[in-house]
Tab-separated table of C-alpha atoms and ligand atoms in Angstrom:
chain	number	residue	atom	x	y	z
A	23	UNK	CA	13.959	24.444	10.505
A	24	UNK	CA	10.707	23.252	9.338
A	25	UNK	CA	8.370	20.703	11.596
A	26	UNK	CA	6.884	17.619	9.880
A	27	UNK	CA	3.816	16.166	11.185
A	28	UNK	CA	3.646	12.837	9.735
A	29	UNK	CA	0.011	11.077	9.886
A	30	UNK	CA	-0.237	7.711	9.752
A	31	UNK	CA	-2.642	4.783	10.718
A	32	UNK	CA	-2.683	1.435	8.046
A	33	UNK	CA	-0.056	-0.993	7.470
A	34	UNK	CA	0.822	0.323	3.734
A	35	UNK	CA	0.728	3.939	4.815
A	36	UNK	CA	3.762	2.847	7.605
A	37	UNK	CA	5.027	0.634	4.440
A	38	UNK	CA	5.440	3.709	2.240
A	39	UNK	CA	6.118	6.386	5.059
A	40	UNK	CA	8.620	4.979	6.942
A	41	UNK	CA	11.629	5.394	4.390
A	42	UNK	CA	10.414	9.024	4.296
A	43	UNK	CA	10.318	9.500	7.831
A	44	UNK	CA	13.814	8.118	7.721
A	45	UNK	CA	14.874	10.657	5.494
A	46	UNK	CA	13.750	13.501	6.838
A	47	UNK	CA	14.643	12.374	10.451
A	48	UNK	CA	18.577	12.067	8.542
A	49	UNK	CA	18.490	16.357	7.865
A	50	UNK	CA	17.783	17.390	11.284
A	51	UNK	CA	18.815	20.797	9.881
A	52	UNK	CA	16.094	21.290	7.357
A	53	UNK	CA	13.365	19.430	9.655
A	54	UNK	CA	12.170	18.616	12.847
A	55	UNK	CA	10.481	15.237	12.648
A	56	UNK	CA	7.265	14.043	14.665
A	57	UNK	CA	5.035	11.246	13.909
A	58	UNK	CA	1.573	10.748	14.774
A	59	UNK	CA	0.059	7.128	14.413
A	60	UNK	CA	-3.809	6.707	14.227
A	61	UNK	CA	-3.501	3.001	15.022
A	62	UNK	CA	-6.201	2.606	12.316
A	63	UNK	CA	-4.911	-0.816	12.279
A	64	UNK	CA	-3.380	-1.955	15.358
A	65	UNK	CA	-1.712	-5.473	14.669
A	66	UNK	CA	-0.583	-4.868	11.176
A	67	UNK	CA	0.914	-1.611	11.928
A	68	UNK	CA	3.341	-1.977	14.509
A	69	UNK	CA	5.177	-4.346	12.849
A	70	UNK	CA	6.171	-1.943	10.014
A	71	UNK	CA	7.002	0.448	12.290
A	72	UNK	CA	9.431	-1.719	14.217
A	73	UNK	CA	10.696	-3.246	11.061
A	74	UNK	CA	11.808	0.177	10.441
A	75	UNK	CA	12.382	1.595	13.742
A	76	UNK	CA	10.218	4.537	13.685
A	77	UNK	CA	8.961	5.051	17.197
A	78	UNK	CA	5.729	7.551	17.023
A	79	UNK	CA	5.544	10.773	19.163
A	80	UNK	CA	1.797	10.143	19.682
A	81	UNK	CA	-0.208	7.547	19.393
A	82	UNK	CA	-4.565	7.463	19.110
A	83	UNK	CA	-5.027	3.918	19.164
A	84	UNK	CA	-7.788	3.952	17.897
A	85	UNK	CA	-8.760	1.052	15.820
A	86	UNK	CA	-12.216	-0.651	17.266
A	87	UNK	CA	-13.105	-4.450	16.087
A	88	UNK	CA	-15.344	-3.971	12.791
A	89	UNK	CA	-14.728	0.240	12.830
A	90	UNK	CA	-16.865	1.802	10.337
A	91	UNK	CA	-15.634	4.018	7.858
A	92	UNK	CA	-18.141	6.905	9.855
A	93	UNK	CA	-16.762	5.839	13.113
A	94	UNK	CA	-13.243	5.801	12.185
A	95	UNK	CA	-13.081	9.090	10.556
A	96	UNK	CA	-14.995	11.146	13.285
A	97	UNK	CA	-12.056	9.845	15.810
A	98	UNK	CA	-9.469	10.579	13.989
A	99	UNK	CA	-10.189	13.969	13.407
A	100	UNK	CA	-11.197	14.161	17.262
A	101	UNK	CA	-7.890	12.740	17.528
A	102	UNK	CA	-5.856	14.814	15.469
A	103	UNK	CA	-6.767	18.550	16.654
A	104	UNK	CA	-5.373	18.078	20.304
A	105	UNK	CA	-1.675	17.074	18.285
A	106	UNK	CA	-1.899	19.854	15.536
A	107	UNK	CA	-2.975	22.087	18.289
A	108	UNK	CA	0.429	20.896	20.546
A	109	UNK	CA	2.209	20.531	18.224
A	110	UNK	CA	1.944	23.304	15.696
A	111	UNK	CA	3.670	21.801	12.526
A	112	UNK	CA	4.537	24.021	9.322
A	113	UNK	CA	3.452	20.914	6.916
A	114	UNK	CA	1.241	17.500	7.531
A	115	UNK	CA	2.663	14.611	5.423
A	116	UNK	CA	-0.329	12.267	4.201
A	117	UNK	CA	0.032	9.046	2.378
A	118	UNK	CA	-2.317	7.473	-0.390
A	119	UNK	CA	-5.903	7.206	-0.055
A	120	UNK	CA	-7.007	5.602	3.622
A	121	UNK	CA	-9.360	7.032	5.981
A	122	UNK	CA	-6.617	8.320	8.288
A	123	UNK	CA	-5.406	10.110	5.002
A	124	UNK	CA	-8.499	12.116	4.497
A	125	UNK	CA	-9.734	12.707	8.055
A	126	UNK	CA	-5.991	13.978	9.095
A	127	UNK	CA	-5.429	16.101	5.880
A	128	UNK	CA	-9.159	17.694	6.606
A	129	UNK	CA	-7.766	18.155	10.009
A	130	UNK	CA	-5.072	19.945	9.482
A	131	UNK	CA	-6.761	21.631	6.995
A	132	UNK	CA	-9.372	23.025	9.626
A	133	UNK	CA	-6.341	23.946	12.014
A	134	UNK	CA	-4.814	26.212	8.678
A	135	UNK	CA	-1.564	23.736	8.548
A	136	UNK	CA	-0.732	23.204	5.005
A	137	UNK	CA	-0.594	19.570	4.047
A	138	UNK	CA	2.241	17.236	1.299
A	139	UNK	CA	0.057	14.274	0.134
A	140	UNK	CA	2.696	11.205	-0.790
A	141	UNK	CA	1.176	9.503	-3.511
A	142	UNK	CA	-0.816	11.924	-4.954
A	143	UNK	CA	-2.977	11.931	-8.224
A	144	UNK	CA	-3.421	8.201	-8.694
A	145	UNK	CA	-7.584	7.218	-10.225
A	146	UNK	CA	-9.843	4.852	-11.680
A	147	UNK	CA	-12.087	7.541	-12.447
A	148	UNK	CA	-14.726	5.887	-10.975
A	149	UNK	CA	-16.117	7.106	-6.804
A	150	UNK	CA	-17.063	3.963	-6.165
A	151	UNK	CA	-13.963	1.932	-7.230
A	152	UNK	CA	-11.627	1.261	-4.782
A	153	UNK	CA	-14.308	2.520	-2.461
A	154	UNK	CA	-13.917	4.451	-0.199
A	155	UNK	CA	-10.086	4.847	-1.458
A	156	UNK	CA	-10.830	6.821	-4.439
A	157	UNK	CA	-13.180	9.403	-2.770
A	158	UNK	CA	-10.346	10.304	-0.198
A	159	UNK	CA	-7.941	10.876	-2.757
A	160	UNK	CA	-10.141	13.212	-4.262
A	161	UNK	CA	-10.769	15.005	-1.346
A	162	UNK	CA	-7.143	15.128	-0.178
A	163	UNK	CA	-5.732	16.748	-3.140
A	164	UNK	CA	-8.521	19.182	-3.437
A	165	UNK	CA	-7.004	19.777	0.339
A	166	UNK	CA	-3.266	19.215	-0.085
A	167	UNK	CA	-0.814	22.185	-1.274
A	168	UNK	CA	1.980	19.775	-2.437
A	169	UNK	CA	1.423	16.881	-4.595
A	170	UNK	CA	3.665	13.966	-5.073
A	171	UNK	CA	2.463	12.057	-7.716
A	172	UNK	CA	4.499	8.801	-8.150
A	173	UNK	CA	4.029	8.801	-12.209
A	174	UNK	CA	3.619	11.104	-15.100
A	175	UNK	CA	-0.007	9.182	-15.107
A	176	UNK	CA	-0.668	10.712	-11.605
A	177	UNK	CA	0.270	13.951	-12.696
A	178	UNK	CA	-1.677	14.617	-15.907
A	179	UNK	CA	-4.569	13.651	-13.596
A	180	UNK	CA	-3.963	15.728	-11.147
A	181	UNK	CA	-3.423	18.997	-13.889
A	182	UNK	CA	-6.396	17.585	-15.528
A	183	UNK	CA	-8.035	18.629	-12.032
A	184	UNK	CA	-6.973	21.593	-11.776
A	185	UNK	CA	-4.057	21.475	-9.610
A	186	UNK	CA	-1.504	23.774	-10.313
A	187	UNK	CA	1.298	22.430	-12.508
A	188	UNK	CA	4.175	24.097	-9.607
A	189	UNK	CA	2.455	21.988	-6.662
A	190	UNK	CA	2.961	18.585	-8.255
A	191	UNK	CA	6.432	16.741	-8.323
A	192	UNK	CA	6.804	13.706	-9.841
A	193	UNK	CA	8.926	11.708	-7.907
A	194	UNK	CA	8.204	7.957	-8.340
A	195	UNK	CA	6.368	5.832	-4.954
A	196	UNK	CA	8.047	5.591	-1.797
A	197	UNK	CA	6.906	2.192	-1.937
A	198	UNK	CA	9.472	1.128	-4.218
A	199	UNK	CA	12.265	2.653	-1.979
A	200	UNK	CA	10.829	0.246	0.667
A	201	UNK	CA	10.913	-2.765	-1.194
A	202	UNK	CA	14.243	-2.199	-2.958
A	203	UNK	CA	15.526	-1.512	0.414
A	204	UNK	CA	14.144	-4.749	1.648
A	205	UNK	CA	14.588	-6.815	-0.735
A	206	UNK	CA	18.523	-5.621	-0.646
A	207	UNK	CA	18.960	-6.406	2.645
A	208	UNK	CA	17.728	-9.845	1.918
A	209	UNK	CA	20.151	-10.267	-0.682
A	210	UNK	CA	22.591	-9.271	1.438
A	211	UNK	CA	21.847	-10.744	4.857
A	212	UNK	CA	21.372	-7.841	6.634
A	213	UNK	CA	17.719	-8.903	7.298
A	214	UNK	CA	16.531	-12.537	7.644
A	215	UNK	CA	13.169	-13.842	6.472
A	216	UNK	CA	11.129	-16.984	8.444
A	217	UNK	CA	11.878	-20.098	8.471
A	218	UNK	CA	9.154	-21.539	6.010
A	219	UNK	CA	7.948	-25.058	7.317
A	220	UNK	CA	5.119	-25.699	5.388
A	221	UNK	CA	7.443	-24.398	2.033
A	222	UNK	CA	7.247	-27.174	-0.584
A	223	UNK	CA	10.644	-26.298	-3.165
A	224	UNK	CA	8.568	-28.866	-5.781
A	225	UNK	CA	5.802	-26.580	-5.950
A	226	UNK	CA	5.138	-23.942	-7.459
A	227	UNK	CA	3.744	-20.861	-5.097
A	228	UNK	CA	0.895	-18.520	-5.871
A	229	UNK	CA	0.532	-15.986	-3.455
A	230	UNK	CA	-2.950	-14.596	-2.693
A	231	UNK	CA	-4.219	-11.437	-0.746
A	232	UNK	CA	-7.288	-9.894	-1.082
A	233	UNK	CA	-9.400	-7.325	1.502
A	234	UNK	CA	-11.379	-4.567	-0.799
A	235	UNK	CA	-14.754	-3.444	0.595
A	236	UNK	CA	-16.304	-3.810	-3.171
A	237	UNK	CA	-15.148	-7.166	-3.238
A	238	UNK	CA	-16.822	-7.877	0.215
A	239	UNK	CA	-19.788	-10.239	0.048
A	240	UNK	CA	-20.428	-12.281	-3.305
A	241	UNK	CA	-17.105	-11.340	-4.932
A	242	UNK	CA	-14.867	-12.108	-2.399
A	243	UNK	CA	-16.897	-15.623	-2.405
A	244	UNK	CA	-16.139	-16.179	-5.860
A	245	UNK	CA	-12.702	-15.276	-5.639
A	246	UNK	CA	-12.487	-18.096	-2.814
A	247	UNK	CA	-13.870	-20.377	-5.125
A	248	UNK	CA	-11.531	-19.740	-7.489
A	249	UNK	CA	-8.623	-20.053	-5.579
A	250	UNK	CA	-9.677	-23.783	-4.469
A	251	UNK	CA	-9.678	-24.585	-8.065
A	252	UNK	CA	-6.867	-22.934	-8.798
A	253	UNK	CA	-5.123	-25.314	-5.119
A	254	UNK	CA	-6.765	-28.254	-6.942
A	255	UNK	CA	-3.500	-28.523	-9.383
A	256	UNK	CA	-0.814	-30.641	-7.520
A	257	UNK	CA	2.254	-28.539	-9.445
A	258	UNK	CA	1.051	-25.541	-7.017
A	259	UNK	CA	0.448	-24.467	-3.445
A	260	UNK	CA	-1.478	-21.988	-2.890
A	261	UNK	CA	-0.433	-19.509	0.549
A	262	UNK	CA	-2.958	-16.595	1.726
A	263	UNK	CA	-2.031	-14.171	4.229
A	264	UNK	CA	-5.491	-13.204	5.558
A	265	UNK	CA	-6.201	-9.671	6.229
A	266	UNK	CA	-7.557	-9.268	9.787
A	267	UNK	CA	-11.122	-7.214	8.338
A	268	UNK	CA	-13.487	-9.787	10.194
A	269	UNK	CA	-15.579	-9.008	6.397
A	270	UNK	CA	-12.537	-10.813	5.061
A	271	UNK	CA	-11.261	-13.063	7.871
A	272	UNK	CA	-14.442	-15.183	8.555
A	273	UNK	CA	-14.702	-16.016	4.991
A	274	UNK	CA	-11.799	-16.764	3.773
A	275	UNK	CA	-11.696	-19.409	6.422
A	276	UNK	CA	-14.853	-20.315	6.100
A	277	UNK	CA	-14.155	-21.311	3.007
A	278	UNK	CA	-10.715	-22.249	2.631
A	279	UNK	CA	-9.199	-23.705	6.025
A	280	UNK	CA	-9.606	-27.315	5.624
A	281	UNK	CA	-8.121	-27.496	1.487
A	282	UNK	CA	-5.196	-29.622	1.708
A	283	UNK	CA	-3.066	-27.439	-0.845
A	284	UNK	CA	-3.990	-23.534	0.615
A	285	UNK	CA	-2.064	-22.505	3.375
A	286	UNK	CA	-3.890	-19.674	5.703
A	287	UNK	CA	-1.749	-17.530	7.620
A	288	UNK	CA	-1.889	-14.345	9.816
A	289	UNK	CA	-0.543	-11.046	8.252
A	290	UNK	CA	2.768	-11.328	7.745
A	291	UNK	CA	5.560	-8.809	8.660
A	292	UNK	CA	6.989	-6.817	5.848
A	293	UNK	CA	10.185	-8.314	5.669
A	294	UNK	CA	8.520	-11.648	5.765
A	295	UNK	CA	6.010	-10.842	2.957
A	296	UNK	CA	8.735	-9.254	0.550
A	297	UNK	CA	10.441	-12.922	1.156
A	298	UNK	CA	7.298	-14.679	-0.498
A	299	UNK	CA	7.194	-12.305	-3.458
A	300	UNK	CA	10.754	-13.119	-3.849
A	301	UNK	CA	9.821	-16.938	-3.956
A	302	UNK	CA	6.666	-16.726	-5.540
A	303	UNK	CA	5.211	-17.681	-9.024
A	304	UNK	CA	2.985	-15.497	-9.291
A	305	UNK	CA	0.660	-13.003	-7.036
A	306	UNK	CA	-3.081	-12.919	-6.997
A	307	UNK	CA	-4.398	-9.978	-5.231
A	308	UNK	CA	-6.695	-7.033	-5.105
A	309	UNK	CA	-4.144	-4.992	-2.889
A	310	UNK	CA	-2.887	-1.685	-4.569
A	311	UNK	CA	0.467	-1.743	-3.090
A	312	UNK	CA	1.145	-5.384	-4.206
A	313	UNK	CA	0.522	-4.390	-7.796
A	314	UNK	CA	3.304	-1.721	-7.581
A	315	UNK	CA	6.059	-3.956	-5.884
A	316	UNK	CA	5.324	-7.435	-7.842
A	317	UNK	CA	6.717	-5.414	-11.053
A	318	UNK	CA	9.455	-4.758	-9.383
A	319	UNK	CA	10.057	-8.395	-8.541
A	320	UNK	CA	9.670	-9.634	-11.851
A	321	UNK	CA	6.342	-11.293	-10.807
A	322	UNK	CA	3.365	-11.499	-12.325
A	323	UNK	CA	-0.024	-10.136	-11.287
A	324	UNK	CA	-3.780	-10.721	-11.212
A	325	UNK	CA	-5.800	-8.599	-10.038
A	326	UNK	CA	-9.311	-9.325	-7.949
A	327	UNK	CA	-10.615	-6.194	-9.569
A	328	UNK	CA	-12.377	-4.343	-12.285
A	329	UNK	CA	-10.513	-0.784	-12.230
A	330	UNK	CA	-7.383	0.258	-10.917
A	331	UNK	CA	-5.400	3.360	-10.475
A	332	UNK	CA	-2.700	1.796	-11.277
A	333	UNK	CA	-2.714	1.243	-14.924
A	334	UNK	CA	0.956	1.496	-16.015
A	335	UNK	CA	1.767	-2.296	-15.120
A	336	UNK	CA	-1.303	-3.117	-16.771
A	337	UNK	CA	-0.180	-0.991	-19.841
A	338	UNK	CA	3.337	-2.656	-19.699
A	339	UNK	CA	1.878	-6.365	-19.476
A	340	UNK	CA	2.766	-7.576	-16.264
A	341	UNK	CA	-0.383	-6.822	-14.383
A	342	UNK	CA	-3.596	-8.487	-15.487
A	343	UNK	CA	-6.900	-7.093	-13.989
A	344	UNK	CA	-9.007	-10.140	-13.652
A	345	UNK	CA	-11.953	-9.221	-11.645
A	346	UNK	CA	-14.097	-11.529	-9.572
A	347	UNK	CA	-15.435	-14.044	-12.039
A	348	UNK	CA	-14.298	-17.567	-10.638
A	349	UNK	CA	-13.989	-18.793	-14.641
A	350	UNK	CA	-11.459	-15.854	-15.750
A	351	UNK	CA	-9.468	-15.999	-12.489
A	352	UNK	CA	-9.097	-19.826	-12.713
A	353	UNK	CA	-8.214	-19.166	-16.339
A	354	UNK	CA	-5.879	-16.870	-15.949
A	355	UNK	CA	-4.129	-18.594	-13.641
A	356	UNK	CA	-3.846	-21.608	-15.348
A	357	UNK	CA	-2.266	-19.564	-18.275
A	358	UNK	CA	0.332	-18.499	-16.165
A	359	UNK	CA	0.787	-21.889	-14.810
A	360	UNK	CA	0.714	-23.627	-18.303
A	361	UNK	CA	1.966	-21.221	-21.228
A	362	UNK	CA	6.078	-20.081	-20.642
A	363	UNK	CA	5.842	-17.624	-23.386
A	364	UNK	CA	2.818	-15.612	-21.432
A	365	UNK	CA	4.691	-16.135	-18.191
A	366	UNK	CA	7.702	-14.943	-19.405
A	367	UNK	CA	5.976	-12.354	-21.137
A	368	UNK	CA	4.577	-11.219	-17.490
A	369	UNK	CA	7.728	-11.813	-16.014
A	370	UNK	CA	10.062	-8.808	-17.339
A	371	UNK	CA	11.082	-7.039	-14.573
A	372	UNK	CA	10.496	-3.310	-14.307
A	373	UNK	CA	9.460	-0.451	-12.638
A	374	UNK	CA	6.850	1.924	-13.527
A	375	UNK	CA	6.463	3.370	-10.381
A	376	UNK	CA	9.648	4.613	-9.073
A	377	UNK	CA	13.400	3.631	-8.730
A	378	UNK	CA	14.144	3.783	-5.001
A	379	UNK	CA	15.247	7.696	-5.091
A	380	UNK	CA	11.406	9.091	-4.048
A	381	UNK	CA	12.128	10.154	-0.398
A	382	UNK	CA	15.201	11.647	-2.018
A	383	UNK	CA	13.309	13.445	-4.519
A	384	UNK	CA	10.251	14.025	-1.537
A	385	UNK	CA	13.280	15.825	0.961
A	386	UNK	CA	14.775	18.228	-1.559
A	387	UNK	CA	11.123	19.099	-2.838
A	388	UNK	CA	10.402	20.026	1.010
A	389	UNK	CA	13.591	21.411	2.035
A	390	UNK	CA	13.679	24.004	-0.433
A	391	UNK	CA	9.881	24.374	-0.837
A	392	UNK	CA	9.675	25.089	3.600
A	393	UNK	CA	12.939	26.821	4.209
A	394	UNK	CA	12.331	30.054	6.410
A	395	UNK	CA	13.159	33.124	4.854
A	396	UNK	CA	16.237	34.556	6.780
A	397	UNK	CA	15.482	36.377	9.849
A	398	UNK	CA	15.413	40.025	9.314
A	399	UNK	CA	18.553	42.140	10.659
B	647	LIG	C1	-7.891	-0.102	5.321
B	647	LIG	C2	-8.073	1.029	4.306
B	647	LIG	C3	-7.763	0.540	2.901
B	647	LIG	C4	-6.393	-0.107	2.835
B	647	LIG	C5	-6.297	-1.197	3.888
B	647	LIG	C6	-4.892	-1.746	3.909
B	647	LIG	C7	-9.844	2.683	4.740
B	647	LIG	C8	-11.264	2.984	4.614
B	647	LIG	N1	-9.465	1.466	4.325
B	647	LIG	O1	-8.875	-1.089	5.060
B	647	LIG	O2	-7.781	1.645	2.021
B	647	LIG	O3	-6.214	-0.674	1.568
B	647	LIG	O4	-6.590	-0.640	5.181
B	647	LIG	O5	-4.828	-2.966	4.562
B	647	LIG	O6	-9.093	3.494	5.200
B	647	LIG	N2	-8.194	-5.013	11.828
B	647	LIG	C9	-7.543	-5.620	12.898
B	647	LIG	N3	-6.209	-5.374	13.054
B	647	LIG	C10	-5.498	-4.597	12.187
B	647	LIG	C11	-6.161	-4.030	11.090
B	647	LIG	C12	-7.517	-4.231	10.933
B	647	LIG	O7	-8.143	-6.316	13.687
B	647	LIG	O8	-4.296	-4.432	12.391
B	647	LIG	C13	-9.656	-5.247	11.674
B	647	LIG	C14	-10.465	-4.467	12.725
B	647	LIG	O9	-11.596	-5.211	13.057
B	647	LIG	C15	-10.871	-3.215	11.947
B	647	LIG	C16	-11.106	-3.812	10.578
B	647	LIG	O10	-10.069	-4.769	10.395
B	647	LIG	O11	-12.014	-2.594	12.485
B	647	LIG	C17	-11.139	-2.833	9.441
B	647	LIG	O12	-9.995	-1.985	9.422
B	647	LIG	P1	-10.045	-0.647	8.516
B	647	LIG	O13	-8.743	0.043	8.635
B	647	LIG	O14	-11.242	0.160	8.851
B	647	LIG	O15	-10.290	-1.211	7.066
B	647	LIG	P2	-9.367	-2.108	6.152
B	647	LIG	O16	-10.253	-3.058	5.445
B	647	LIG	O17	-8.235	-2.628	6.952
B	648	LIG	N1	1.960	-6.826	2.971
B	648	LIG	C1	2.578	-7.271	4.145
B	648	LIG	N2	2.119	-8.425	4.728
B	648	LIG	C2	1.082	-9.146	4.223
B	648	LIG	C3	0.452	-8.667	3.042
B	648	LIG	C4	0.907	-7.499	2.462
B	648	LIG	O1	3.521	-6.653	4.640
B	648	LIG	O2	0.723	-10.176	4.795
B	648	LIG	C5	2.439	-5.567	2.367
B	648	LIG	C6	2.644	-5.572	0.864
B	648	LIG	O3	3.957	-5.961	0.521
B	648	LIG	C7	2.362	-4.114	0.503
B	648	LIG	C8	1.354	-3.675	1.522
B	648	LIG	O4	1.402	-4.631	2.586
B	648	LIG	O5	3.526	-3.308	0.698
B	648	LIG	C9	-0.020	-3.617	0.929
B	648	LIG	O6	-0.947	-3.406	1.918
B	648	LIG	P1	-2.487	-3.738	1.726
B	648	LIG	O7	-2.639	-4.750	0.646
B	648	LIG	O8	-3.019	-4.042	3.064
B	648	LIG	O9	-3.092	-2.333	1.301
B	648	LIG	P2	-3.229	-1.578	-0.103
B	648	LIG	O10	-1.887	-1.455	-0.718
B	648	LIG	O11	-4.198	-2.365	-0.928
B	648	LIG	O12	-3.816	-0.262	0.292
C-alpha cells in the first residue's frame, strides 16, 4: 500500500483535488490517503472542502491578510518539512500552478519524496503571463516524476521540455470530473443551489470574475469600466463574485458598488457558483479554471487576458481572449448580447479538457505506477 500526501492550499486546487482525493480514499488497498491543507486561502477553501467532505490530516493555516508571494512560499515550505518528515509519504500529489504547488513540490523534493503534479504541462510561453502561475509550473515539472497533463496540448509541451514521454499521462482535468459531478447532482436534486433574491428571469446574466496579479492596477480598472458599460444595457444584469485579494476587493467596489444593474457578492461556494454558470449568458473572467468548465456548460467566454494556457477553447471558438481594453471588452460583449449566430456559434457545448473519467485515469496511473514489489520469501 502506497501513502499519498496530498498538498493543497487555494480554492481551485481543493476544486480539482477533491474528486481525486475521493478516489484514492475509495482503494484503501492500493493507498493510504492523507491530506495536508496550506490554508493559502482560508475563507474560500473550506468551503470546497466541506462541499466535498474531505477533512485534512493537517492543517498550516497559514494565509496572512495581503501575503506576499515571498512570504507565502517561505511558510509553506517551513510548513511542509515537519509533515513530510511525520509522515513519510511514497508520492506528493500537487495541483496546477499556485504557490502552495511549487513551494510543497520543492519540499518534498528536498525531503527525496517523489512528487505526481495534476495538471501538468499547461503554458503561455510567456514567465510573466499568468504571473507568478506560469513560473511555478515550470518549476514543478522540472521537479515532478509523474505528469498528468489534462490535453494532448499539455503533453507535447511538456516532451517539448524534455520530460520523458513514459512520465506523462494524458488523462483529461480533474476539474471537469468536479463540475460534471456537480452539475449532475443539480440536475438531479441531490445538491441544492441558493435561493437567488436579487435573480431577475427577464434579464439576461453575465457573470464576471476576475483576480490576476498582471491585471492588478490599471487593467483591472479598465476592466471595471467596462463592465459598467457593459451593466448600462437594461436586457442584462451584471453579478460579480469578488475575490477576497484586498488588490482586487477594494477596487472592484470602489468602483462598482453603487451601479444599479451589477450585483457584488462574496465568493461563492462551489455548488453555488456551478448554479450561476448553469443560468448564465455568458462568463467574463480572467480565472483559468472558469475557462475550462464554461465549455463544458455550453457558455461562452471572455477572457480579461492577453495569453492563456489554455488555448484549446480558444481554438474551438467558444473562448474569446479579450484582454483589458475597456473598447474590445464592451464590444465583445455586446456581440454576444446582440448577434445569435456568434452566440450560438460560442455556445456549442464541448469539452476539450476532459470527460469526467481523470481521477479514474489519475488512480490506475498510480496504482500500478506505486505498487510494492512483493516481499521477498
Ligand atoms: C492565488 C494563486 C493564483 C490562483 C488564485 C485562485 C498564487 C501566487 N496565486 O491567488 O494562482 O489563481 O489563488 O483564487 O499562488 N484572501 C482571503 N481569503 C481567502 C483567500 C485570499 O482573505 O480565502 C486574501 C488574503 O488577504 C490573501 C490574499 O487574498 O493574503 C492573496 O491570496 P493569495 O493566495 O496569495 O493570492 P490569490 O490572488 O488568491
Ligand atoms: N469559483 C467558485 N466560486 C466563485 C468563483 C469561482 O467556486 O465565486 C470556482 C470556479 O467554478 C472554478 C474555480 O473557482 O472552479 C476557479 O478558481 P479561481 O478563479 O479562483 O482560480 P484559477 O482557476 O484562476 O486559478
Amino acid at each position: 500500500m502506497s501513502r499519498i500526501l496530498f498538498v493543497l492550499g487555494t480554492r481551485p486546487e481543493a476544486i480539482k483535488l477533491c474528486p481525486l482525493i475521493k478516489r484514492l480514499g475509495s482503494q484503501p488497498d492500493d493507498f493510504e490517503v492523507r491530506v495536508c491543507v496550506t490554508a493559502q486561502h482560508r475563507d474560500m477553501l473550506d468551503p470546497v472542502l466541506e462541499a466535498f467532505g474531505v477533512r485534512p490530516d493537517f492543517d498550516l493555516d497559514l494565509m496572512q491578510p495581503g501575503q506576499t508571494l515571498c512570504g507565502i512560499t517561505a511558510r509553506i515550505l517551513g510548513g511542509i518539512e515537519t509533515v513530510l518528515n511525520s509522515e513519510r509519504p511514497h508520492l506528493v500529489v500537487v495541483q496546477g500552478d499556485t504557490n502552495t504547488t511549487f513551494a510543497a513540490a520543492l519540499g518534498a523534493f528536498y525531503r527525496g519524496v517523489p512528487v505526481a503534479h495534476v495538471e501538468a504541462g499547461l503554458r503561455t510561453g510567456d514567465l510573466r503571463q499568468p504571473f507568478p502561475e506560469e513560473m511555478n509550473r515550470v518549476l514543478t515539472s522540472r521537479i515532478a516524476e509523474y505528469h498528468f497533463a489534462p490535453t494532448r496540448g499539455a503533453e507535447a509541451a511538456l516532451l517539448q521540455e524534455g520530460v520523458a514521454p513514459e512520465r506523462i499521462f494524458v488523462t483529461g482535468n480533474t476539474g471537469i470530473d468536479a463540475v460534471l459531478w456537480v452539475r449532475h447532482a443539480l440536475e438531479q436534486g441531490e445538491l441544492h443551489a441558493p435561493v437567488w433574491p436579487w435573480l431577475d428571469p427577464a434579464r439576461r446574466l453575465v457573470l464576471v470574475t476576475c483576480h490576476r496579479r498582471e491585471n492588478f492596477g490599471p487593467g483591472f480598472d479598465r476592466a471595471m469600466r467596462a463592465l459598467a458599460l457593459v451593466a448600462e444595457r437594461p436586457d442584462v444584469q451584471v453579478v460579480y463574485p469578488v475575490h477576497r485579494n484586498p488588490n482586487v476587493l477594494g477596487p472592484a467596489y470602489s468602483q462598482l458598488s453603487g451601479h444599479a444593474n451589477i450585483v457584488l457578492l462574496d465568493p461563492l461556494p462551489y455548488v453555488a457558483f456551478v448554479d450561476l454558470m448553469r443560468r448564465c449568458w455568458m462568463i467574463i473572467t480572467d480565472s483559468g479554471g472558469i475557462q475550462e468548465e464554461a465549455p463544458s456548460l455550453g457558455k461562452p467566454v471572455l477572457v480579461l487576458r492577453e495569453k492563456t494556457e489554455r488555448p484549446e477553447a480558444v481554438e474551438a471558438g467558444t473562448v474569446k481572449l479579450v484582454g483589458t481594453d475597456e473598447r474590445q471588452i464592451v464590444a465583445e460583449a455586446a456581440r454576444l448580447l446582440d448577434d445569435e449566430r456568434e452566440y450560438t456559434r460560442m455556445t456549442r457545448v464541448h469539452n476539450p479538457y476532459g470527460d469526467g473519467r481523470a481521477c479514474e485515469r489519475i488512480a490506475q496511473v498510480l496504482a500500478t505506477a506505486l505498487r510494492l514489489p512483493p516481499s521477498g520469501g
